[in-house]
Coordinates of C-alpha atoms and ligand atoms in Angstrom, one line a residue:
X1 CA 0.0 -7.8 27.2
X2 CA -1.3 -7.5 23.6
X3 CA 2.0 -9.1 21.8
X4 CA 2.9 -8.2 18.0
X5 CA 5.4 -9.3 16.5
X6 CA 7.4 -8.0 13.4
X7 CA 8.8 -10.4 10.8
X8 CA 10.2 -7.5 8.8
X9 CA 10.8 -5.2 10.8
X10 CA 13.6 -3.6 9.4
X11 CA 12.1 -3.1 6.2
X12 CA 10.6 -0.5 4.2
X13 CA 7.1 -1.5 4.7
X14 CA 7.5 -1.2 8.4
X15 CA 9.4 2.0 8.5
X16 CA 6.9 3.6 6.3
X17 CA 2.9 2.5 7.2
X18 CA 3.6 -0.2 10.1
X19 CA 5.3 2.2 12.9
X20 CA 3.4 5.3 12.0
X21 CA 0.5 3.6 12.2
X22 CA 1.5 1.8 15.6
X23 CA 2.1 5.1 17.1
X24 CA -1.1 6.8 16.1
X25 CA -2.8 3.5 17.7
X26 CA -0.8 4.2 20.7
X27 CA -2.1 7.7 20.9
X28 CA -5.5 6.0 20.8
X29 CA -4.5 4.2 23.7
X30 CA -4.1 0.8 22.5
X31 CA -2.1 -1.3 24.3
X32 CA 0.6 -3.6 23.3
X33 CA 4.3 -4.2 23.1
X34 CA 5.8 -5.2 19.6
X35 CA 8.7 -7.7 19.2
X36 CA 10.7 -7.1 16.1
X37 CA 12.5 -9.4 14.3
X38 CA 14.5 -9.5 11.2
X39 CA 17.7 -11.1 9.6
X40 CA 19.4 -7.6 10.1
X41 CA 21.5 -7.6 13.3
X42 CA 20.2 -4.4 15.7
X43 CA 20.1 -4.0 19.2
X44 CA 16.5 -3.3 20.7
X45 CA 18.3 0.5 21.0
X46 CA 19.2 0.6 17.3
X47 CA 15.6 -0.5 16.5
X48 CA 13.7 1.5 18.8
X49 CA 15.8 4.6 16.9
X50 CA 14.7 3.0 13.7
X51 CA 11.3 3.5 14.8
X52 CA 12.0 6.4 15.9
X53 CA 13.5 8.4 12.2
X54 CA 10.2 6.6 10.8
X55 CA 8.3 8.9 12.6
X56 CA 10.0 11.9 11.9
X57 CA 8.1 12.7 9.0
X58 CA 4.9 12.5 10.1
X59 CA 3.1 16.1 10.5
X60 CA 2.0 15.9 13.9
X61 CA 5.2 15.2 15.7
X62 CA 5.5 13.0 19.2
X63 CA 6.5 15.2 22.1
X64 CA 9.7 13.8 23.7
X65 CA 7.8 12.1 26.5
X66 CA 5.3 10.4 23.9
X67 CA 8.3 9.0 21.9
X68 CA 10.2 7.7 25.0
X69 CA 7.1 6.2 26.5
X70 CA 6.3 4.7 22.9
X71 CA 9.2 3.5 22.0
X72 CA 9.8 1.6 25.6
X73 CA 7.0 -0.3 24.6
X74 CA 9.1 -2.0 21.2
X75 CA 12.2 -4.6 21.7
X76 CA 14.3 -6.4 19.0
X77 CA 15.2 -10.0 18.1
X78 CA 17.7 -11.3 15.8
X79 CA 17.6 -14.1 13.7
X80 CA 16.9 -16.7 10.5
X81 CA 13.3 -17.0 9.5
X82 CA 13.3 -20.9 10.5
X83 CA 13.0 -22.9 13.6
X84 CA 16.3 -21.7 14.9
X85 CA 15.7 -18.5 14.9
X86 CA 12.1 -18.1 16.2
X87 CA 13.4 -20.5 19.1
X88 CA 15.5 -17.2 20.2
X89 CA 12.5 -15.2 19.4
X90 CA 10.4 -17.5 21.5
X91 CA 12.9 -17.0 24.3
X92 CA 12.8 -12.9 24.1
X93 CA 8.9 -13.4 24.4
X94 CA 9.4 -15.0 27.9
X95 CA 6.7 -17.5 27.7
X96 CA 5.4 -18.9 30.3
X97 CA 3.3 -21.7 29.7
X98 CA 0.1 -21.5 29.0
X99 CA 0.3 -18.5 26.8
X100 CA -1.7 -16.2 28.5
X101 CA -2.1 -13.4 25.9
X102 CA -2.9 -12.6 22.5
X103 CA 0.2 -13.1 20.0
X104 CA -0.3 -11.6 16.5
X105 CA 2.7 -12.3 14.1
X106 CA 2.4 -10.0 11.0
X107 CA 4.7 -10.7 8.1
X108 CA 6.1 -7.7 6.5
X109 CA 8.2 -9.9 4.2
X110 CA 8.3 -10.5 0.7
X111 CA 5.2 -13.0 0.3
X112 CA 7.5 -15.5 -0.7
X113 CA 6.0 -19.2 0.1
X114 CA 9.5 -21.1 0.7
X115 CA 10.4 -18.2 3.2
X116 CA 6.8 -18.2 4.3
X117 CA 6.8 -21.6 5.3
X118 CA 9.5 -21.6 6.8
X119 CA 8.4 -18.7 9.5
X120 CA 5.1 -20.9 10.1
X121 CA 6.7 -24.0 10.6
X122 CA 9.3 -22.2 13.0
X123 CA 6.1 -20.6 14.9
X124 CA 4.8 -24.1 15.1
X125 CA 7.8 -25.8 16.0
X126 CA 8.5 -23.6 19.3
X127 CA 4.5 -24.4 19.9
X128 CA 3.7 -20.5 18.9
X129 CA 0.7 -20.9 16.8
X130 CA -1.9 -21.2 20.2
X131 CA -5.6 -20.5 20.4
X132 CA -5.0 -16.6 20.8
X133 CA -2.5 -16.0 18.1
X134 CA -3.1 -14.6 14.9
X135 CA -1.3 -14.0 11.5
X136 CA -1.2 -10.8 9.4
X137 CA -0.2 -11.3 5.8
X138 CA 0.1 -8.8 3.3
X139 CA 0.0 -8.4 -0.6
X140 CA 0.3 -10.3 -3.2
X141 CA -1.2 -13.1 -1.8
X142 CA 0.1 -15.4 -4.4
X143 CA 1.4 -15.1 -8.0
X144 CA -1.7 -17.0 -9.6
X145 CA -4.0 -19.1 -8.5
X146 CA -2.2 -22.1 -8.0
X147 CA 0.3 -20.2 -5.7
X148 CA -2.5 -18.5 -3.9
X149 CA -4.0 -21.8 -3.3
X150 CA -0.5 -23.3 -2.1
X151 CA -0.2 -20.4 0.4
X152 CA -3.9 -21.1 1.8
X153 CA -3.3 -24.7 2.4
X154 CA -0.2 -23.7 4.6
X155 CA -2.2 -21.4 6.3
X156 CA -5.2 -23.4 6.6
X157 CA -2.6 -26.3 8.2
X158 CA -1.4 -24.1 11.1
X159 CA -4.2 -21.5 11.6
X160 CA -8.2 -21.5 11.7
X161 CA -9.7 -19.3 8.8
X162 CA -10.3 -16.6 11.9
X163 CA -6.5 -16.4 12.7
X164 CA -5.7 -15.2 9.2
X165 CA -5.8 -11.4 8.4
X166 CA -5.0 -11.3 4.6
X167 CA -4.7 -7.5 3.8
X168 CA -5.9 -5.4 1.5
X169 CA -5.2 -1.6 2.4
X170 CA -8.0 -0.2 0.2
X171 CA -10.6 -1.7 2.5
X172 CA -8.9 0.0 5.4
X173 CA -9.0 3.3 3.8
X174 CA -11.9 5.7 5.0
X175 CA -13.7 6.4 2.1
X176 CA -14.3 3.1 1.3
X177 CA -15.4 2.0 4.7
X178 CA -17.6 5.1 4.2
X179 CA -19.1 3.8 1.1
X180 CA -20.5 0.9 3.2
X181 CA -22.1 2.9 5.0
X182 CA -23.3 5.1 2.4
X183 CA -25.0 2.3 0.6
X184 CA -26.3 0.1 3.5
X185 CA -27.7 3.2 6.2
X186 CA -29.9 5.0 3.2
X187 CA -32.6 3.0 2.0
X188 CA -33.0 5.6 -0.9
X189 CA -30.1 3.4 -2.7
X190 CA -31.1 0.2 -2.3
X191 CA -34.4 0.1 -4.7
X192 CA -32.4 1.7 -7.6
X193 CA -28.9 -0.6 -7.3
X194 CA -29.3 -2.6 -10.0
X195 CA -29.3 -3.0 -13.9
X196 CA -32.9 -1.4 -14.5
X197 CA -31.7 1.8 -13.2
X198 CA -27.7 1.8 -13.4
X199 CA -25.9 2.1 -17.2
X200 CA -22.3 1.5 -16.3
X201 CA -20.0 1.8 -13.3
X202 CA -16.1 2.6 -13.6
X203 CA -14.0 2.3 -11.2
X204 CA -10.3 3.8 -11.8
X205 CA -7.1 3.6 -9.9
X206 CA -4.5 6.0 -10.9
X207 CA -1.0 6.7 -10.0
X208 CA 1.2 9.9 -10.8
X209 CA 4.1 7.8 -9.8
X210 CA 5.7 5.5 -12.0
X211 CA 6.6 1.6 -10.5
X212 CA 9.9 4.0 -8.8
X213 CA 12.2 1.6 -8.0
X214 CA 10.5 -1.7 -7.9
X215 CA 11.6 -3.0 -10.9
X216 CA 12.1 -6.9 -9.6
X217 CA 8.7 -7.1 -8.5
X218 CA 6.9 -4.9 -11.1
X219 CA 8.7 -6.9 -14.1
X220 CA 6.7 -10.3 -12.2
X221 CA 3.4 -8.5 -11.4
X222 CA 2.6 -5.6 -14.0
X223 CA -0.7 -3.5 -13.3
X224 CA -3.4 -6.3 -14.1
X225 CA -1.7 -8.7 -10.8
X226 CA -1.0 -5.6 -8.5
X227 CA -3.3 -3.3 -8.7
X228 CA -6.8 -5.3 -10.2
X229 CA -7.1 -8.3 -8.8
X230 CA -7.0 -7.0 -5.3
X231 CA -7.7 -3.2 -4.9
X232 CA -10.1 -2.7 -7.9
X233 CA -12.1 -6.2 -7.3
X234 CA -12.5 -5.1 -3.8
X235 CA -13.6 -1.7 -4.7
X236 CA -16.3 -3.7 -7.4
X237 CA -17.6 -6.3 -4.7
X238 CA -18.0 -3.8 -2.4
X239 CA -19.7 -1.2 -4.5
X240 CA -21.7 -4.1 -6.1
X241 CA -22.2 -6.6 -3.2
X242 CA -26.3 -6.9 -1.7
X243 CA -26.6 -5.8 1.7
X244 CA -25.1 -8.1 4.1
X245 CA -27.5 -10.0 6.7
X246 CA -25.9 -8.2 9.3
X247 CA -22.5 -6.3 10.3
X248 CA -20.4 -9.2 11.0
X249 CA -17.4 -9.9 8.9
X250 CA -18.6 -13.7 7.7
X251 CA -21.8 -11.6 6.4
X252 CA -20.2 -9.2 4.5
X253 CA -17.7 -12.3 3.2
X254 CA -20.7 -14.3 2.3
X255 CA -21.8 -10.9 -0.2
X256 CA -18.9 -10.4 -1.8
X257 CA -18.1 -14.0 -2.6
X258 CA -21.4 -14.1 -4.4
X259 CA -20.8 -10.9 -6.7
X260 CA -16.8 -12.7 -7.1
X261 CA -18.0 -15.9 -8.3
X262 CA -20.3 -14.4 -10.8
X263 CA -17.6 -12.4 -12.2
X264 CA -16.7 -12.4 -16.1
X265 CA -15.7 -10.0 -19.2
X266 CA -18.8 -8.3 -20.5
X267 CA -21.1 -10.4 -22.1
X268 CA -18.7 -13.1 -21.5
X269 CA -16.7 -11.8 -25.0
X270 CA -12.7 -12.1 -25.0
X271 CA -9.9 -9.5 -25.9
X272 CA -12.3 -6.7 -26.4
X273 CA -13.0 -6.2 -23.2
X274 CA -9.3 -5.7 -22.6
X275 CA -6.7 -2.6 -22.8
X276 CA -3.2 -3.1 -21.8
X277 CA -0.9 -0.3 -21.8
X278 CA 2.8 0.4 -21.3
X279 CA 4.4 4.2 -20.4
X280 CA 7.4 5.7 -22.3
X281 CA 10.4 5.1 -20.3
X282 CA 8.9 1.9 -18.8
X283 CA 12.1 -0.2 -20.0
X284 CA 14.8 2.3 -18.8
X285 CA 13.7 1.7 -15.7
X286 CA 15.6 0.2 -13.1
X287 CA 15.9 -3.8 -13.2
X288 CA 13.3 -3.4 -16.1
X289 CA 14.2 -5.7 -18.9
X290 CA 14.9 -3.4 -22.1
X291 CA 12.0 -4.9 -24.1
X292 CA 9.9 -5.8 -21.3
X293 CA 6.4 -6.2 -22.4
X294 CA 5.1 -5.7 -18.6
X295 CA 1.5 -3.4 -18.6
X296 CA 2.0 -0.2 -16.5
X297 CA -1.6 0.7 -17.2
X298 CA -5.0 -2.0 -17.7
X299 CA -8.4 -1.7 -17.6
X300 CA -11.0 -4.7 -18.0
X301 CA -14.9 -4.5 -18.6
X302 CA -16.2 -6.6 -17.0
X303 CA -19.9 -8.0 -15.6
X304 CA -22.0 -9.8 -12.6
X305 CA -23.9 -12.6 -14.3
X306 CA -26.6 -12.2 -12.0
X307 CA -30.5 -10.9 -12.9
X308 CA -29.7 -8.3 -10.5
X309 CA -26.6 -6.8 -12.6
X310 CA -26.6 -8.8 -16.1
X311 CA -26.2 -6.1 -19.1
X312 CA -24.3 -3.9 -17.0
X313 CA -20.9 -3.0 -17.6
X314 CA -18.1 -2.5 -14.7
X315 CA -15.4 -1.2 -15.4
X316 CA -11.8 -1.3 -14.0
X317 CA -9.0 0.4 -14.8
X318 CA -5.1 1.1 -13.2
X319 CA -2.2 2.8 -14.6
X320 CA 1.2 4.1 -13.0
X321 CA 2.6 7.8 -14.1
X322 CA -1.2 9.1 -15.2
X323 CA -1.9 12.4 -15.1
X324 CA -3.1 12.8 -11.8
X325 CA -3.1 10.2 -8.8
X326 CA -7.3 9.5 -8.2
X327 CA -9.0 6.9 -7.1
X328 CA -13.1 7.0 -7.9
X329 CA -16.2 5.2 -8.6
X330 CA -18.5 6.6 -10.9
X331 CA -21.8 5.2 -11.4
X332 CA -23.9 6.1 -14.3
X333 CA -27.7 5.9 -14.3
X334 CA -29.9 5.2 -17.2
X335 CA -31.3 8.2 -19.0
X336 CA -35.0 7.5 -18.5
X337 CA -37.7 8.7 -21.0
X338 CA -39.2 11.5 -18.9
X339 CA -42.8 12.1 -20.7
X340 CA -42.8 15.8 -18.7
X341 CA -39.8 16.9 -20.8
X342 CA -40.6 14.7 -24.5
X343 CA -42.1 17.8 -25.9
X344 CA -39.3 20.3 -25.1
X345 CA -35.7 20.8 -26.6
X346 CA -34.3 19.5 -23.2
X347 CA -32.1 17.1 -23.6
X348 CA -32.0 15.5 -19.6
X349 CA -28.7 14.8 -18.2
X350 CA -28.5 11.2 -17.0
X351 CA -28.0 11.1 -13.2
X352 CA -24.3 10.1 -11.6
X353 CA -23.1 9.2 -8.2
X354 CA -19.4 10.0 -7.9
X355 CA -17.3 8.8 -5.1
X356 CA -13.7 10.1 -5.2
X357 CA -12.0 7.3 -2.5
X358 CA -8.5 9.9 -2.5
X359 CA -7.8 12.2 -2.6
X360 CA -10.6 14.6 -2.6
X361 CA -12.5 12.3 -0.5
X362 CA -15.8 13.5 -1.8
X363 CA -19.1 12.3 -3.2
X364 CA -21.1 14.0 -5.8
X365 CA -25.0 13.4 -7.1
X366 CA -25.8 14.8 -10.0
X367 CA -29.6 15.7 -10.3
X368 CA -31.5 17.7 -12.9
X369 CA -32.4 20.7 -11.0
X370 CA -31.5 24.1 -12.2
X371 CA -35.5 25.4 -13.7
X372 CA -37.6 27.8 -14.7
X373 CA -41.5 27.6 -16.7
X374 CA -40.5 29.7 -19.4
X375 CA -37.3 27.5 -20.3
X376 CA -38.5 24.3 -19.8
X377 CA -35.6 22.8 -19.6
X378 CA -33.9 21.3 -16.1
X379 CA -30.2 21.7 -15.9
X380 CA -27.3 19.4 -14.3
X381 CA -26.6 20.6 -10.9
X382 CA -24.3 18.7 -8.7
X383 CA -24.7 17.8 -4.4
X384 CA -21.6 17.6 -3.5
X385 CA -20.1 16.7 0.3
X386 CA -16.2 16.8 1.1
X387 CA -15.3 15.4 3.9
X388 CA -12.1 16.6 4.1
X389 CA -13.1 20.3 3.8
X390 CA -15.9 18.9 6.9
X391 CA -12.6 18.5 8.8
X392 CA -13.6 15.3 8.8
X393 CA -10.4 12.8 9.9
X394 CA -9.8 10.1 8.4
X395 CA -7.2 7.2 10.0
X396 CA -4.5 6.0 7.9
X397 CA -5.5 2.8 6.3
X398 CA -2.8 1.3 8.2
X399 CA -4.0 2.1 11.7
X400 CA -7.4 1.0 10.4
X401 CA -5.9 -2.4 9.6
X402 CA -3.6 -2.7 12.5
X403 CA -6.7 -1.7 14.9
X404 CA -9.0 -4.5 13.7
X405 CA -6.3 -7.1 13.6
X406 CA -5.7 -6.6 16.4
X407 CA -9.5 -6.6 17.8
X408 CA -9.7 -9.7 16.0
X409 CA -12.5 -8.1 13.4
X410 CA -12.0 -9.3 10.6
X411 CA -14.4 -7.6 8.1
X412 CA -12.0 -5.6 5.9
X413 CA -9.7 -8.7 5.4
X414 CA -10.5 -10.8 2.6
X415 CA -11.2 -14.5 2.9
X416 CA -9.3 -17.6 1.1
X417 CA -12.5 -18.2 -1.1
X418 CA -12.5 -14.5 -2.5
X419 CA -8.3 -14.6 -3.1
X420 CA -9.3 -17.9 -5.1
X421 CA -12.0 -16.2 -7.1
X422 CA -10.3 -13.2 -7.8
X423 CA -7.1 -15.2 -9.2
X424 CA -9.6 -17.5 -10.9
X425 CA -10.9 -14.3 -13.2
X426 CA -7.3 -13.0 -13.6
X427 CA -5.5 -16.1 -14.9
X428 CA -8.3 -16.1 -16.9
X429 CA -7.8 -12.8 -18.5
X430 CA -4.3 -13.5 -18.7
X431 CA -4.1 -16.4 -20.0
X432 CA -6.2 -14.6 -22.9
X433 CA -3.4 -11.8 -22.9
X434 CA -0.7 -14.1 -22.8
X435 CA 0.2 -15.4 -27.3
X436 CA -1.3 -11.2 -28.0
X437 CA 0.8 -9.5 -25.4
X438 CA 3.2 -7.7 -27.6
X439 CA 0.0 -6.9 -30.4
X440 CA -2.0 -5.7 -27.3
X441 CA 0.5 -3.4 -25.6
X442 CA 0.3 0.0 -26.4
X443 CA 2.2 3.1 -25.4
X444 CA 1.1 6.3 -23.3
Ligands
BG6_501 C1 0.0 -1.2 -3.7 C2 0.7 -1.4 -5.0 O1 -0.7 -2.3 -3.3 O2 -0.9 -0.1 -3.7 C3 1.4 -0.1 -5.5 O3 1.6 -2.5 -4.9 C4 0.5 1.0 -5.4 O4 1.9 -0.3 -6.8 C5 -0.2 1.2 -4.1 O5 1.3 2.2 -5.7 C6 -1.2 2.3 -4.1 O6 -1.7 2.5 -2.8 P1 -2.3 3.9 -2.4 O7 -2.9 3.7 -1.0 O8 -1.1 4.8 -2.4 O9 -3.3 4.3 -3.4

């Protein structure tokens, strides 16, 4: 049977995405049994009621046959993250030799590489790491470059680029899989995605919540390393990317890479294509220091030096305790001279594409439509389609992510060459940031 194990599986990270997403994938009939394992000492009962609270606050409830049936399915193991203690693991998994079915280890841990190592040397060690077995690590890959590249070689040693599942939960979530489809099934888009018809794109990532109490890891990270050089590059290279030659996950890879590499600040111009922002309060916060200089909030123009997209400007943006939590992708069309209307006091709207990724989970065209022959003049009106109010369901991003891990598809991970590129632009910016961080950093 379909083996995953847990390193983690104690942790918040599990309690709160992994086994509410396992369950829902359950539901869906997928079969597999999950080994966790952790430093804390449980039984497999203590665990399996672990599991069990995490699910208490989703909506739709398991009956108590679902739960008992579900949670038969999970067991526990005990032990260091080193050789030692995945030998015991390797015991609980009762291998017989050849292994004879799919294995995939996903580390919930802090992406820490000495700890890191040390799992993939133990997996190697008790002869683990076998032509079915894959590994599911999440976010942040790496610190900077350097680190990221450190943590790819280790990978690269032990596993085949097609046994690594680097996550990124945006690309799991529906909208955005959605906007794939929205761009590559209408041919009405394709003709008009580029820099003679498109001004500007934004993309923005906002957060109600403030960092909450992640203090340690915010202090290391700040906005520009956690939010925008995974989530909002992602959302750019997919919004941005040509079409793909076809629907396999090297394809798509292949697209993105080639909008990542080309990647710089707008009009390749320094500091002024950069805002750093902090929010009142940030350095009462809990392990905050109390004259941190750490950016809550960031946003970075930036541009594809390509003919297709030169001249445009893209730009992202983040921040934690903003107004309202959104995530959305705006694109702005060019206001065209229109002979028809030169002659009349009508000032034409330029067109927009709006695609809210949560949580309205909407798109919106705005088209110049509202129009009569004795006012001449043709008014915004906007097409708009919810999906949510479609009762359209989307899956958590999580059960997205789980599902095609463990289906082996690998098209909404990202690949070691577009980790690289995305740390290459951000130490760039940083670096830039670095001697004006305290000039730069401005309040909200
Ligand atoms: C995580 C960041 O990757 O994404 C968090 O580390 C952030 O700081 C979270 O809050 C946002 O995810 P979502 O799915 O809630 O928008």
């Amino acid at each position: 049977m379909h083996t995953f194990v847990l390193f983690g599986a104690s942790g918040d990270l599990a309690k709160e995405k992994l086994y509410p997403a396992l369950f829902d994938l359950f539901r869906a009939s997928e079969i597999f049994r999950v080994v966790g394992f952790a430093r804390t000492p449980l039984t497999t009962q203590d665990f399996q009621k672990l599991v069990a609270d995490s699910l208490r606050r989703r909506r739709k409830k398991p009956t108590t046959t679902e739960l008992k049936k579900f949670l038969a399915h999970f067991s526990y193991v005990s032990g260091t993250y080193d050789t030692e203690g995945i030998a015991a693991l390797r015991s609980a998994l009762k291998i017989d030799r050849p292994i004879a079915f799919p294995l995939s280890y996903y580390l919930a841990i802090p992406v820490e590489y000495p700890l890191i190592r040390s799992i993939i040397l133990g997996l190697s060690a008790n002869q683990l790491i076998v032509g079915q077995s894959a590994i599911g690590i999440e976010k942040p890959f790496g610190f900077d470059g350097q680190s990221a590249t450190q943590l790819n070689r280790l990978l690269a040693k032990y596993f085949t680029e097609d046994q690594i599942y680097r996550i990124d939960h945006y690309l799991a979530k529906g909208m955005v899989q959605d906007l794939f489809a929205l761009r590559f099934a209408n041919p009405i888009f394709e003709p008009i995605w580029n820099n003679r018809y498109i001004e500007k794109i934004s993309i923005d990532i906002c957060e109600e919540d403030s960092i909450r109490n992640r203090g340690q890891y915010y202090e290391r990270a700040g906005a520009i390393r956690d939010i925008l050089q995974n989530h909002a590059l992602q959302l750019l290279a997919f919004t941005t990317m040509a079409t793909p030659r076809d629907l396999n996950a090297a394809s798509i890879h292949r697209e993105k890479i080639k909008i990542l590499r080309r990647l710089r600040l707008f009009g390749d111009n320094g500091l002024e294509n950069i805002s750093i922002r902090q929010y009142h309060g940030y350095q009462n916060e809990k392990f905050v220091a109390p004259d941190s200089i750490v950016e809550t909030a960031a946003s970075l123009r930036l541009e594809i030096d390509t003919p297709q997209w030169r001249g445009v400007p893209i730009t992202i943006a983040t921040g934690k305790k903003i107004a309202k939590r959104t995530t959305d992708i705006l694109i702005h069309f060019k206001k065209k001279q229109l002979y028809l209307w030169d002659k009349t006091e009508c000032d034409l709207q330029e067109n927009l594409f709006y695609i809210n990724i949560q949580p309205e989970n909407d798109i919106r065209l705005r088209l110049n439509s509202e129009f009569n022959f004795k006012d001449l003049c043709a008014l915004p009106v906007d097409l708009r389609f919810g999906f949510l109010d479609n009762q359209y369901l989307f899956m958590d991003p999580y059960e997205n992510a789980l599902r095609d891990f463990f289906h082996r598809n690998q098209s909404i991970f990202l690949n070691a060459t577009e980790i690289a590129l995305s740390w290459k632009l951000i130490d760039h910016i940083l670096a830039l940031i670095a001697p004006r961080r305290q000039l730069l950093l401005e309040t909200y």
